[in-house]
Amino acid sequence: MADTGSLISPHVVIFPFPIQGHINSMLKLAEVLCLSGINVTFVNTQQNHSRLSNFGDVQSRFGSFPGFCFETIPDGLSADQPHSTGFRNSQDLVDMLHRLKNVIRPGFRELLTSDRLKIDSRGPVSCIIADGILGFAIVVAEELGIPSISFRTISACCSWIYFCLPKLIENGDIPFKDEDMDQPIKNVPEMESFLRCRDLPSFCRAKDLNHPSLDFVISETLYSTRATAHLLNTFDIEAPIISQLRSYWPNLYTVGPLNALLNTLRSRTANSPHSSSSSSKSVSSNASLYEEDRSCMTWLDKQPEKSVVYVSFGSIAMVSREQWLEIWYGLVNSGHRFLWVKPPDSLLAKDDEESHVQAETELIEATKERGYTVEWAPQEEVLNHSSVGGFFTHSGWNSTLESMVAGVPMVCWPHLADQQINSRYVSEVWKIGMDMKDNCNRLTVEKLIRDMMDVKREELTKSTAKVAEMARQSIGSDGSSYRNYEGLLEFIRKSC
Ligand code: UDX
């Protein structure tokens, strides 16, 4: 492990965008820093925090680090608003942006300037690590004279496209000129040969340049360039894009896959003769806003090797009843077993149409033997289970990395934001899966699942093993992510 020899431990404030995928990767980073002797204050919004603390996992992960604590700030959600995950429509995002500006931003500023952190026994704040889409946190750091690190929890390829958006607008690529989503996009360096309109992040589909979500990603990307340093959860697989970004962000640390780096550091700590840390316990790397249903692990234990398709569309993708049925028919008709995660609030407006209800009842009956559903699964454990042979995913960046590390091929059905470009890279560049983008019907689902599990099994096994090995090497002691992790520690120590 990197040297932790400084007398004063630095104190880092970590602040994620308040949704599951971002909290997960930032909590992994928090644990990596704690294991390296750094004090961490992790800032959560109120409702997310109370959902996290309902479940024991987070306490068992962080309970043994005296230098770790949570702080909460208001989120502007009323008691009757169920939570702050899930975007049913663009209005949900607009509401979130409104709360960010009017409640969360002042709450964060107040926390940093109040006595709450000043009287902290862990010393003054030496550095702020803010989510790359919370530009105001970088501005607060500037105002207080504190160094800041902007952590984009998405892929480098998506970060690079966000960076190129002003140029795409200037060249007239956005808004799209016609309905043909297969039109090539030639103005993103490194992606000229395979990028189409439909592969650009979902926000680029806006017809109006003033659309709040497009405006948000452009302005936050601009803000983030003001950070003292930058952090990405990625590794050599994105090397060409990383070097493009590095020409704009010289202090760029790529430390991914964070789940793999964390597991390495945990096992080193557990094996250290001086360690009494409870981090040696086998605990999940994720911190869920939903309660994990572990019964699926018992079900997986009973299935043949590599026979199960794991189906999950992350925490914020919403699925219509019609799409849900198409996926179900596709899975059933593929003849393969499946474990399907359906978070309780992931279905768009319920429809009681008699034919749909009838179809669903028939499907539940037909899939009793071969299918298992849960509301939330211990995903990393599932992906590493020997009976899982493929992942039907929405291409969220955490899920993509977790699948790469586990060496599991993917069928990608991207929904929003970075997922559109992640799925293109999975299919066209890394060749570790297939992209079902914009095409959810039972025949396509059936075909792609069969391709993944049978027809293309051999070639996918080779390519996924290669990528898993690359991930493993990057977090090994001579690997690029490990060296960047050491560089990051040095940067943080110099800040205090
Ligand atoms: C969001 C965005 O959608 C994603 O594109 C962006 O990259 C990060 O923020 P989300 O949609 O939730 O996140 O997807 P993803 O990034 O894949 O994160 C989901 C996390 O939840 C993963 O770490 C996954 O392991 C975990 N998870 C998911 C579980 O632990 N159990 C489950 O049942 C489902």
Short mmCIF file of C-alpha atoms and ligand atoms in Angstrom, two decimals:
data_model
loop_
_atom_site.label_atom_id
_atom_site.label_comp_id
_atom_site.label_asym_id
_atom_site.label_seq_id
_atom_site.Cartn_x
_atom_site.Cartn_y
_atom_site.Cartn_z
CA MET A 1 0.00 0.00 0.00
CA ALA A 2 1.13 3.58 -0.57
CA ASP A 3 3.14 5.20 2.23
CA THR A 4 0.94 6.83 4.86
CA GLY A 5 3.88 8.29 6.78
CA SER A 6 2.89 11.98 7.15
CA LEU A 7 2.37 13.18 10.74
CA ILE A 8 -0.77 15.18 10.00
CA SER A 9 -3.55 13.28 8.28
CA PRO A 10 -5.23 15.34 5.58
CA HIS A 11 -8.97 15.90 5.85
CA VAL A 12 -10.94 15.51 2.63
CA VAL A 13 -14.59 16.44 2.08
CA ILE A 14 -16.31 14.22 -0.51
CA PHE A 15 -19.56 15.41 -2.08
CA PRO A 16 -21.48 13.23 -4.59
CA PHE A 17 -24.37 14.13 -6.90
CA PRO A 18 -27.27 12.73 -4.84
CA ILE A 19 -28.17 9.59 -6.80
CA GLN A 20 -27.26 5.93 -6.33
CA GLY A 21 -24.67 5.48 -9.11
CA HIS A 22 -22.69 8.54 -8.01
CA ILE A 23 -22.92 7.76 -4.27
CA ASN A 24 -21.62 4.24 -4.95
CA SER A 25 -18.45 5.27 -6.69
CA MET A 26 -17.75 8.15 -4.30
CA LEU A 27 -18.19 5.91 -1.26
CA LYS A 28 -15.72 3.48 -2.82
CA LEU A 29 -13.29 6.37 -3.20
CA ALA A 30 -13.95 7.35 0.44
CA GLU A 31 -13.06 3.85 1.61
CA VAL A 32 -9.93 3.79 -0.56
CA LEU A 33 -8.80 7.06 1.09
CA CYS A 34 -9.67 5.86 4.62
CA LEU A 35 -7.65 2.67 4.03
CA SER A 36 -4.75 4.98 3.09
CA GLY A 37 -4.90 6.92 6.36
CA ILE A 38 -6.82 9.97 5.14
CA ASN A 39 -9.67 11.53 7.13
CA VAL A 40 -12.90 11.79 5.18
CA THR A 41 -16.13 13.73 5.66
CA PHE A 42 -18.77 12.36 3.27
CA VAL A 43 -21.61 14.75 2.51
CA ASN A 44 -25.02 13.23 1.83
CA THR A 45 -28.37 14.86 1.26
CA GLN A 46 -30.84 14.11 4.06
CA GLN A 47 -33.20 11.62 2.48
CA ASN A 48 -30.47 9.61 0.77
CA HIS A 49 -28.61 9.47 4.05
CA SER A 50 -31.54 8.13 6.00
CA ARG A 51 -32.11 5.48 3.31
CA LEU A 52 -28.42 4.50 3.42
CA SER A 53 -28.35 4.29 7.18
CA ASN A 54 -31.40 2.01 7.24
CA PHE A 55 -29.11 -0.78 6.14
CA GLY A 56 -26.20 -2.08 8.19
CA ASP A 57 -23.68 -2.41 5.37
CA VAL A 58 -22.39 1.15 5.40
CA GLN A 59 -21.87 1.08 9.16
CA SER A 60 -19.89 -2.14 8.94
CA ARG A 61 -17.77 -0.71 6.13
CA PHE A 62 -16.90 2.55 7.81
CA GLY A 63 -17.36 1.81 11.52
CA SER A 64 -13.69 0.93 11.98
CA PHE A 65 -12.32 4.17 10.52
CA PRO A 66 -12.09 6.82 13.26
CA GLY A 67 -11.24 9.41 10.61
CA PHE A 68 -14.50 8.92 8.71
CA CYS A 69 -17.80 10.67 9.27
CA PHE A 70 -20.98 11.53 7.41
CA GLU A 71 -22.46 15.04 7.30
CA THR A 72 -25.90 15.72 5.92
CA ILE A 73 -27.34 18.76 4.18
CA PRO A 74 -30.98 19.51 3.22
CA ASP A 75 -32.30 18.19 -0.10
CA GLY A 76 -35.53 20.14 -0.44
CA LEU A 77 -37.59 16.95 -0.71
CA SER A 78 -40.82 16.93 1.23
CA ALA A 79 -41.73 13.95 3.41
CA ASP A 80 -44.27 12.72 0.85
CA GLN A 81 -41.72 12.67 -1.98
CA PRO A 82 -40.46 9.11 -1.88
CA HIS A 83 -36.77 9.74 -2.63
CA SER A 84 -34.38 11.50 -4.94
CA THR A 85 -33.58 8.67 -7.35
CA GLY A 86 -35.48 7.80 -10.51
CA PHE A 87 -36.13 10.15 -13.41
CA ARG A 88 -39.55 9.45 -14.90
CA ASN A 89 -39.30 12.34 -17.31
CA SER A 90 -37.31 15.47 -18.02
CA GLN A 91 -39.39 17.35 -15.43
CA ASP A 92 -37.86 15.16 -12.68
CA LEU A 93 -34.42 16.26 -13.80
CA VAL A 94 -35.51 19.90 -13.96
CA ASP A 95 -36.85 19.56 -10.38
CA MET A 96 -33.56 18.08 -9.27
CA LEU A 97 -31.62 20.96 -10.88
CA HIS A 98 -33.91 23.43 -9.13
CA ARG A 99 -33.27 21.81 -5.74
CA LEU A 100 -29.54 21.70 -6.45
CA LYS A 101 -29.48 25.42 -7.08
CA ASN A 102 -31.83 26.58 -4.34
CA VAL A 103 -31.35 24.12 -1.49
CA ILE A 104 -28.33 21.83 -1.91
CA ARG A 105 -25.85 24.49 -3.07
CA PRO A 106 -26.55 26.88 -0.14
CA GLY A 107 -26.58 23.89 2.23
CA PHE A 108 -23.13 22.80 1.08
CA ARG A 109 -21.74 26.32 1.35
CA GLU A 110 -23.22 26.70 4.83
CA LEU A 111 -21.64 23.39 5.92
CA LEU A 112 -18.19 24.41 4.72
CA THR A 113 -18.28 27.85 6.35
CA SER A 114 -20.05 26.85 9.58
CA ASP A 115 -18.43 25.65 12.78
CA ARG A 116 -19.59 22.08 12.06
CA LEU A 117 -16.37 21.28 10.22
CA LYS A 118 -14.15 23.86 11.95
CA ILE A 119 -14.44 22.17 15.34
CA ASP A 120 -13.87 18.78 13.76
CA SER A 121 -11.14 16.90 15.63
CA ARG A 122 -9.82 15.71 12.29
CA GLY A 123 -8.40 19.11 11.48
CA PRO A 124 -9.28 21.75 8.89
CA VAL A 125 -10.48 20.70 5.46
CA SER A 126 -7.44 20.27 3.23
CA CYS A 127 -9.19 19.33 0.00
CA ILE A 128 -12.71 19.04 -1.48
CA ILE A 129 -13.49 16.17 -3.86
CA ALA A 130 -16.71 17.16 -5.59
CA ASP A 131 -18.78 15.29 -8.13
CA GLY A 132 -17.84 16.53 -11.61
CA ILE A 133 -21.40 17.73 -12.15
CA LEU A 134 -21.48 19.83 -8.99
CA GLY A 135 -19.51 22.78 -10.31
CA PHE A 136 -20.72 25.05 -7.49
CA ALA A 137 -18.68 22.94 -5.03
CA ILE A 138 -15.54 23.84 -7.00
CA VAL A 139 -16.53 27.52 -6.77
CA VAL A 140 -17.06 27.21 -2.98
CA ALA A 141 -13.60 25.61 -2.70
CA GLU A 142 -12.09 28.50 -4.70
CA GLU A 143 -13.80 31.07 -2.47
CA LEU A 144 -12.44 29.37 0.65
CA GLY A 145 -8.96 28.92 -0.81
CA ILE A 146 -9.17 25.12 -0.56
CA PRO A 147 -7.77 22.89 -3.36
CA SER A 148 -10.45 20.96 -5.20
CA ILE A 149 -10.64 17.73 -7.17
CA SER A 150 -13.43 17.23 -9.68
CA PHE A 151 -14.47 13.55 -9.78
CA ARG A 152 -16.49 12.60 -12.86
CA THR A 153 -18.10 9.29 -11.99
CA ILE A 154 -18.82 8.58 -15.66
CA SER A 155 -16.60 7.08 -18.37
CA ALA A 156 -13.72 9.03 -19.92
CA CYS A 157 -15.40 8.67 -23.33
CA CYS A 158 -18.53 10.44 -22.09
CA SER A 159 -16.51 13.09 -20.22
CA TRP A 160 -14.66 13.74 -23.48
CA ILE A 161 -17.91 14.16 -25.44
CA TYR A 162 -19.25 16.58 -22.81
CA PHE A 163 -16.00 18.47 -23.23
CA CYS A 164 -16.51 18.60 -27.03
CA LEU A 165 -20.17 19.72 -26.86
CA PRO A 166 -19.53 23.43 -27.52
CA LYS A 167 -17.61 22.42 -30.67
CA LEU A 168 -20.42 20.08 -31.77
CA ILE A 169 -22.92 22.92 -31.35
CA GLU A 170 -20.67 25.37 -33.18
CA ASN A 171 -20.32 22.90 -36.09
CA GLY A 172 -24.08 22.38 -36.29
CA ASP A 173 -23.99 18.68 -35.27
CA ILE A 174 -26.35 19.50 -32.38
CA PRO A 175 -29.34 19.87 -32.46
CA PHE A 176 -29.62 16.95 -34.92
CA LYS A 177 -30.60 18.16 -38.39
CA ASP A 178 -32.85 15.29 -39.35
CA GLU A 179 -34.54 12.24 -37.94
CA ASP A 180 -31.81 9.86 -39.11
CA MET A 181 -30.11 8.88 -35.88
CA ASP A 182 -27.49 6.85 -37.77
CA GLN A 183 -25.89 9.99 -39.23
CA PRO A 184 -22.15 9.95 -38.46
CA ILE A 185 -20.65 12.49 -36.07
CA LYS A 186 -17.16 13.47 -37.20
CA ASN A 187 -16.21 16.18 -34.75
CA VAL A 188 -15.19 14.18 -31.69
CA PRO A 189 -11.49 13.27 -31.93
CA GLU A 190 -10.79 9.53 -31.42
CA MET A 191 -14.41 8.62 -32.27
CA GLU A 192 -14.65 9.66 -35.93
CA SER A 193 -14.96 6.11 -37.29
CA PHE A 194 -17.90 4.84 -35.25
CA LEU A 195 -19.83 7.68 -33.60
CA ARG A 196 -23.44 8.26 -34.71
CA CYS A 197 -26.08 10.69 -33.50
CA ARG A 198 -27.73 7.94 -31.46
CA ASP A 199 -24.47 7.26 -29.58
CA LEU A 200 -24.16 10.76 -28.19
CA PRO A 201 -25.26 11.21 -24.55
CA SER A 202 -29.07 11.37 -24.34
CA PHE A 203 -29.06 15.11 -23.54
CA CYS A 204 -27.86 15.77 -27.10
CA ARG A 205 -31.28 14.60 -28.40
CA ALA A 206 -32.79 17.89 -27.16
CA LYS A 207 -34.37 19.85 -30.00
CA ASP A 208 -33.68 23.10 -28.20
CA LEU A 209 -30.16 24.26 -27.34
CA ASN A 210 -31.51 25.93 -24.21
CA HIS A 211 -32.87 22.66 -22.85
CA PRO A 212 -32.04 22.64 -19.10
CA SER A 213 -30.27 19.26 -19.09
CA LEU A 214 -28.05 20.13 -22.09
CA ASP A 215 -27.31 23.50 -20.60
CA PHE A 216 -26.52 21.82 -17.26
CA VAL A 217 -23.91 19.36 -18.63
CA ILE A 218 -22.22 22.07 -20.69
CA SER A 219 -22.00 24.57 -17.86
CA GLU A 220 -20.95 22.00 -15.23
CA THR A 221 -18.21 20.71 -17.55
CA LEU A 222 -16.97 24.26 -17.92
CA TYR A 223 -17.00 24.79 -14.13
CA SER A 224 -15.18 21.53 -13.50
CA THR A 225 -12.20 22.70 -15.57
CA ARG A 226 -11.54 25.19 -12.73
CA ALA A 227 -10.74 22.37 -10.29
CA THR A 228 -7.14 21.97 -9.13
CA ALA A 229 -7.13 18.32 -10.21
CA HIS A 230 -9.39 15.76 -11.89
CA LEU A 231 -10.30 12.20 -11.08
CA LEU A 232 -11.88 9.47 -13.24
CA ASN A 233 -13.01 5.96 -12.37
CA THR A 234 -11.45 4.33 -15.43
CA PHE A 235 -8.34 2.51 -16.63
CA ASP A 236 -6.15 1.74 -19.67
CA ILE A 237 -9.11 0.51 -21.69
CA GLU A 238 -9.85 4.21 -22.35
CA ALA A 239 -6.18 5.18 -22.88
CA PRO A 240 -6.63 7.22 -26.12
CA ILE A 241 -9.42 9.30 -24.59
CA ILE A 242 -7.54 9.69 -21.31
CA SER A 243 -4.62 11.23 -23.18
CA GLN A 244 -6.97 13.66 -24.96
CA LEU A 245 -8.43 14.73 -21.61
CA ARG A 246 -4.98 14.98 -20.04
CA SER A 247 -3.99 17.66 -22.54
CA TYR A 248 -6.69 19.85 -20.94
CA TRP A 249 -6.50 18.47 -17.40
CA PRO A 250 -2.79 17.90 -16.69
CA ASN A 251 -3.54 16.84 -13.08
CA LEU A 252 -5.76 13.93 -14.12
CA TYR A 253 -5.77 10.80 -11.96
CA THR A 254 -7.44 7.69 -13.39
CA VAL A 255 -7.85 5.23 -10.53
CA GLY A 256 -10.33 2.67 -11.85
CA PRO A 257 -11.90 0.29 -11.71
CA LEU A 258 -12.46 1.58 -8.17
CA ASN A 259 -14.30 -1.59 -7.12
CA ALA A 260 -11.21 -3.63 -8.04
CA LEU A 261 -8.75 -1.16 -6.45
CA LEU A 262 -10.82 -1.17 -3.27
CA ASN A 263 -10.87 -4.96 -3.09
CA THR A 264 -7.08 -5.05 -3.51
CA LEU A 265 -6.52 -2.49 -0.76
CA ARG A 266 -8.98 -4.28 1.52
CA SER A 267 -7.21 -7.59 1.17
CA ARG A 268 -3.78 -5.99 1.71
CA THR A 269 -5.07 -4.33 4.88
CA ALA A 270 -6.61 -7.59 6.04
CA ASN A 271 -3.28 -9.38 5.49
CA SER A 272 -1.21 -6.69 7.16
CA PRO A 273 0.23 -7.97 10.48
CA HIS A 274 -0.49 -4.58 12.14
CA SER A 275 -4.07 -4.37 11.07
CA SER A 276 -7.02 -4.72 13.39
CA SER A 277 -9.36 -3.12 10.88
CA SER A 278 -12.80 -4.62 10.43
CA SER A 279 -12.40 -3.76 6.75
CA SER A 280 -11.04 -7.27 6.50
CA LYS A 281 -14.60 -8.54 6.90
CA SER A 282 -16.28 -9.63 3.70
CA VAL A 283 -18.64 -6.73 3.05
CA SER A 284 -20.20 -5.42 -0.13
CA SER A 285 -18.47 -2.64 -2.06
CA ASN A 286 -21.78 -1.01 -2.85
CA ALA A 287 -23.86 1.21 -0.62
CA SER A 288 -27.46 0.79 -1.58
CA LEU A 289 -30.44 3.09 -1.23
CA TYR A 290 -32.52 -0.10 -1.57
CA GLU A 291 -32.47 -3.17 0.65
CA GLU A 292 -30.55 -6.01 -0.97
CA ASP A 293 -32.43 -9.26 -1.37
CA ARG A 294 -29.82 -11.97 -0.86
CA SER A 295 -32.23 -14.81 -1.61
CA CYS A 296 -31.09 -14.56 -5.24
CA MET A 297 -27.65 -15.85 -4.22
CA THR A 298 -29.23 -19.07 -2.93
CA TRP A 299 -31.17 -19.34 -6.20
CA LEU A 300 -27.96 -18.75 -8.22
CA ASP A 301 -26.18 -21.50 -6.24
CA LYS A 302 -28.65 -24.00 -7.69
CA GLN A 303 -28.17 -23.03 -11.34
CA PRO A 304 -25.67 -24.61 -13.79
CA GLU A 305 -22.42 -22.81 -14.56
CA LYS A 306 -22.71 -19.72 -16.78
CA SER A 307 -26.38 -20.46 -17.48
CA VAL A 308 -28.02 -17.31 -16.05
CA VAL A 309 -28.58 -13.90 -17.65
CA TYR A 310 -28.44 -11.19 -14.98
CA VAL A 311 -30.88 -8.38 -15.88
CA SER A 312 -30.63 -4.96 -14.24
CA PHE A 313 -31.17 -1.42 -15.48
CA GLY A 314 -29.61 0.38 -12.51
CA SER A 315 -31.25 2.79 -10.13
CA ILE A 316 -32.70 5.61 -12.22
CA ALA A 317 -33.88 4.06 -15.50
CA MET A 318 -37.67 3.87 -15.72
CA VAL A 319 -39.31 1.18 -17.88
CA SER A 320 -42.80 1.25 -19.36
CA ARG A 321 -45.15 -1.71 -18.91
CA GLU A 322 -44.96 -2.36 -22.64
CA GLN A 323 -41.14 -2.46 -22.66
CA TRP A 324 -41.21 -4.63 -19.58
CA LEU A 325 -43.37 -7.20 -21.35
CA GLU A 326 -41.21 -7.13 -24.51
CA ILE A 327 -38.11 -7.83 -22.41
CA TRP A 328 -39.88 -10.60 -20.55
CA TYR A 329 -41.07 -12.29 -23.77
CA GLY A 330 -37.58 -11.94 -25.26
CA LEU A 331 -35.96 -13.53 -22.22
CA VAL A 332 -38.47 -16.37 -22.04
CA ASN A 333 -38.23 -17.07 -25.78
CA SER A 334 -34.41 -17.13 -25.62
CA GLY A 335 -34.75 -20.27 -23.52
CA HIS A 336 -32.21 -19.03 -20.95
CA ARG A 337 -32.50 -18.69 -17.19
CA PHE A 338 -32.52 -15.17 -15.79
CA LEU A 339 -32.23 -13.19 -12.58
CA TRP A 340 -34.06 -9.88 -12.98
CA VAL A 341 -33.74 -6.84 -10.71
CA LYS A 342 -36.88 -4.71 -10.65
CA PRO A 343 -36.56 -1.84 -8.17
CA PRO A 344 -39.99 -1.11 -6.66
CA ASP A 345 -40.31 2.30 -8.33
CA SER A 346 -38.78 1.57 -11.74
CA LEU A 347 -42.03 1.06 -13.65
CA LEU A 348 -43.48 4.09 -15.42
CA ALA A 349 -47.18 4.75 -14.78
CA LYS A 350 -49.04 1.53 -14.07
CA ASP A 351 -51.35 0.46 -16.85
CA ASP A 352 -54.26 -1.80 -16.10
CA GLU A 353 -55.01 -2.74 -19.69
CA GLU A 354 -56.58 -6.18 -19.48
CA SER A 355 -54.40 -7.76 -22.19
CA HIS A 356 -51.21 -6.59 -20.42
CA VAL A 357 -52.35 -7.90 -17.05
CA GLN A 358 -53.30 -11.21 -18.69
CA ALA A 359 -49.94 -11.43 -20.50
CA GLU A 360 -48.08 -10.70 -17.30
CA THR A 361 -49.93 -13.40 -15.36
CA GLU A 362 -49.11 -15.93 -18.09
CA LEU A 363 -45.46 -14.91 -18.12
CA ILE A 364 -45.07 -15.14 -14.35
CA GLU A 365 -46.43 -18.69 -14.57
CA ALA A 366 -44.20 -19.56 -17.56
CA THR A 367 -41.01 -18.26 -15.93
CA LYS A 368 -41.42 -19.77 -12.46
CA GLU A 369 -38.87 -22.48 -13.20
CA ARG A 370 -36.30 -20.44 -15.08
CA GLY A 371 -36.60 -16.90 -13.79
CA TYR A 372 -36.09 -15.19 -10.46
CA THR A 373 -36.85 -11.56 -9.67
CA VAL A 374 -35.74 -9.34 -6.79
CA GLU A 375 -36.15 -5.65 -6.03
CA TRP A 376 -32.41 -5.13 -5.47
CA ALA A 377 -29.47 -7.54 -5.65
CA PRO A 378 -25.89 -7.58 -4.32
CA GLN A 379 -24.79 -6.83 -7.88
CA GLU A 380 -21.04 -7.26 -7.64
CA GLU A 381 -21.46 -10.64 -5.97
CA VAL A 382 -24.03 -11.66 -8.56
CA LEU A 383 -21.73 -10.75 -11.46
CA ASN A 384 -18.93 -12.79 -9.90
CA HIS A 385 -21.13 -15.84 -9.30
CA SER A 386 -20.14 -18.85 -11.40
CA SER A 387 -23.68 -19.44 -12.69
CA VAL A 388 -23.92 -15.98 -14.31
CA GLY A 389 -23.05 -16.06 -18.02
CA GLY A 390 -24.23 -12.67 -19.24
CA PHE A 391 -25.48 -9.24 -18.18
CA PHE A 392 -28.47 -7.48 -19.76
CA THR A 393 -27.66 -3.95 -18.63
CA HIS A 394 -28.55 -0.28 -19.09
CA SER A 395 -24.82 0.52 -19.46
CA GLY A 396 -24.48 2.72 -16.38
CA TRP A 397 -20.77 3.25 -15.85
CA ASN A 398 -20.54 1.43 -12.51
CA SER A 399 -22.38 -1.58 -13.93
CA THR A 400 -20.15 -1.56 -17.02
CA LEU A 401 -16.97 -1.52 -14.92
CA GLU A 402 -18.28 -4.20 -12.56
CA SER A 403 -19.09 -6.42 -15.54
CA MET A 404 -15.65 -5.82 -17.08
CA VAL A 405 -13.89 -6.76 -13.84
CA ALA A 406 -16.00 -9.92 -13.53
CA GLY A 407 -15.35 -10.81 -17.20
CA VAL A 408 -19.08 -11.01 -18.01
CA PRO A 409 -20.33 -10.13 -21.55
CA MET A 410 -23.17 -7.63 -21.95
CA VAL A 411 -26.30 -6.90 -23.93
CA CYS A 412 -26.75 -3.15 -23.56
CA TRP A 413 -30.04 -1.28 -23.47
CA PRO A 414 -28.98 2.29 -22.67
CA HIS A 415 -31.50 4.76 -21.27
CA LEU A 416 -29.98 8.14 -20.56
CA ALA A 417 -26.92 10.36 -20.11
CA ASP A 418 -23.58 8.56 -20.59
CA GLN A 419 -25.20 5.17 -21.21
CA GLN A 420 -25.61 5.77 -24.97
CA ILE A 421 -21.87 6.17 -25.54
CA ASN A 422 -20.87 3.47 -23.03
CA SER A 423 -22.92 0.90 -24.95
CA ARG A 424 -21.34 1.94 -28.27
CA TYR A 425 -17.86 1.40 -26.81
CA VAL A 426 -18.90 -1.98 -25.36
CA SER A 427 -20.01 -3.22 -28.78
CA GLU A 428 -17.77 -1.43 -31.30
CA VAL A 429 -14.51 -0.69 -29.51
CA TRP A 430 -14.04 -3.15 -26.65
CA LYS A 431 -16.16 -5.86 -28.34
CA ILE A 432 -17.40 -7.31 -25.07
CA GLY A 433 -21.11 -7.22 -25.86
CA MET A 434 -23.93 -6.08 -28.12
CA ASP A 435 -25.77 -2.76 -28.28
CA MET A 436 -29.58 -2.94 -28.41
CA LYS A 437 -29.93 0.83 -28.37
CA ASP A 438 -33.35 2.37 -29.19
CA ASN A 439 -34.74 -1.00 -30.16
CA CYS A 440 -36.67 -2.75 -27.42
CA ASN A 441 -38.79 -5.52 -28.94
CA ARG A 442 -39.06 -9.20 -28.06
CA LEU A 443 -37.40 -10.49 -31.23
CA THR A 444 -34.32 -8.32 -30.77
CA VAL A 445 -34.08 -9.19 -27.08
CA GLU A 446 -34.34 -12.90 -27.86
CA LYS A 447 -31.72 -12.70 -30.66
CA LEU A 448 -29.17 -10.69 -28.68
CA ILE A 449 -29.53 -12.86 -25.57
CA ARG A 450 -28.98 -15.98 -27.73
CA ASP A 451 -25.97 -14.29 -29.38
CA MET A 452 -24.47 -13.49 -25.98
CA MET A 453 -25.16 -16.86 -24.36
CA ASP A 454 -24.67 -19.22 -27.36
CA VAL A 455 -23.77 -17.98 -30.85
CA LYS A 456 -20.98 -15.52 -29.93
CA ARG A 457 -20.09 -17.13 -26.61
CA GLU A 458 -16.57 -18.18 -27.62
CA GLU A 459 -15.41 -14.85 -29.04
CA LEU A 460 -17.00 -12.94 -26.15
CA THR A 461 -15.31 -15.21 -23.61
CA LYS A 462 -11.94 -14.31 -25.13
CA SER A 463 -12.55 -10.57 -25.31
CA THR A 464 -14.08 -10.28 -21.82
CA ALA A 465 -11.18 -12.25 -20.32
CA LYS A 466 -8.73 -9.86 -22.00
CA VAL A 467 -10.50 -6.80 -20.62
CA ALA A 468 -10.76 -8.33 -17.13
CA GLU A 469 -7.01 -8.99 -17.22
CA MET A 470 -6.32 -5.41 -18.32
CA ALA A 471 -8.39 -4.16 -15.38
CA ARG A 472 -6.52 -6.47 -13.01
CA GLN A 473 -3.15 -5.25 -14.28
CA SER A 474 -4.06 -1.59 -14.04
CA ILE A 475 -4.68 -1.86 -10.29
CA GLY A 476 -1.59 -4.06 -9.69
CA SER A 477 1.39 -2.33 -8.05
CA ASP A 478 2.96 -1.48 -11.45
CA GLY A 479 -0.34 -0.59 -13.09
CA SER A 480 -1.41 2.87 -14.25
CA SER A 481 -4.39 3.12 -11.88
CA TYR A 482 -2.30 2.12 -8.90
CA ARG A 483 0.38 4.69 -9.76
CA ASN A 484 -2.33 7.31 -10.18
CA TYR A 485 -3.78 6.34 -6.81
CA GLU A 486 -0.34 6.97 -5.25
CA GLY A 487 -0.14 10.29 -7.13
CA LEU A 488 -3.57 11.23 -5.81
CA LEU A 489 -2.49 10.52 -2.22
CA GLU A 490 0.57 12.68 -2.74
CA PHE A 491 -1.56 15.49 -4.15
CA ILE A 492 -3.91 15.31 -1.14
CA ARG A 493 -1.05 15.20 1.38
CA LYS A 494 0.57 18.24 -0.20
CA SER A 495 -2.72 20.11 0.28
CA CYS A 496 -2.62 20.00 4.07
C1 UDX B 1 -26.24 6.60 -12.81
C2 UDX B 1 -26.28 6.67 -14.30
O1 UDX B 1 -27.43 6.12 -14.81
C3 UDX B 1 -25.06 6.10 -14.90
O2 UDX B 1 -25.16 6.11 -16.30
C4 UDX B 1 -23.90 6.89 -14.46
O3 UDX B 1 -22.76 6.35 -15.06
C5 UDX B 1 -23.82 6.83 -12.96
O4 UDX B 1 -25.04 7.24 -12.38
P1 UDX B 1 -27.20 4.11 -12.35
O5 UDX B 1 -28.18 4.29 -13.42
O6 UDX B 1 -27.72 3.71 -11.05
O7 UDX B 1 -26.25 5.35 -12.16
O8 UDX B 1 -26.19 2.97 -12.92
P2 UDX B 1 -24.77 2.48 -12.51
O9 UDX B 1 -23.72 3.48 -12.77
O10 UDX B 1 -24.58 1.19 -13.20
O11 UDX B 1 -24.84 2.25 -10.94
C6 UDX B 1 -25.69 1.35 -10.33
C7 UDX B 1 -25.00 0.79 -9.11
O12 UDX B 1 -25.97 0.14 -8.32
C8 UDX B 1 -23.92 -0.23 -9.45
O13 UDX B 1 -22.78 -0.01 -8.65
C9 UDX B 1 -24.56 -1.55 -9.11
O14 UDX B 1 -23.67 -2.54 -8.64
C10 UDX B 1 -25.54 -1.17 -8.03
N1 UDX B 1 -26.68 -2.09 -8.02
C11 UDX B 1 -27.57 -2.10 -9.06
C12 UDX B 1 -26.80 -2.96 -6.96
O15 UDX B 1 -25.99 -2.97 -6.03
N2 UDX B 1 -27.88 -3.80 -6.96
C13 UDX B 1 -28.79 -3.84 -7.95
O16 UDX B 1 -29.73 -4.64 -7.85
C14 UDX B 1 -28.65 -2.94 -9.04
#
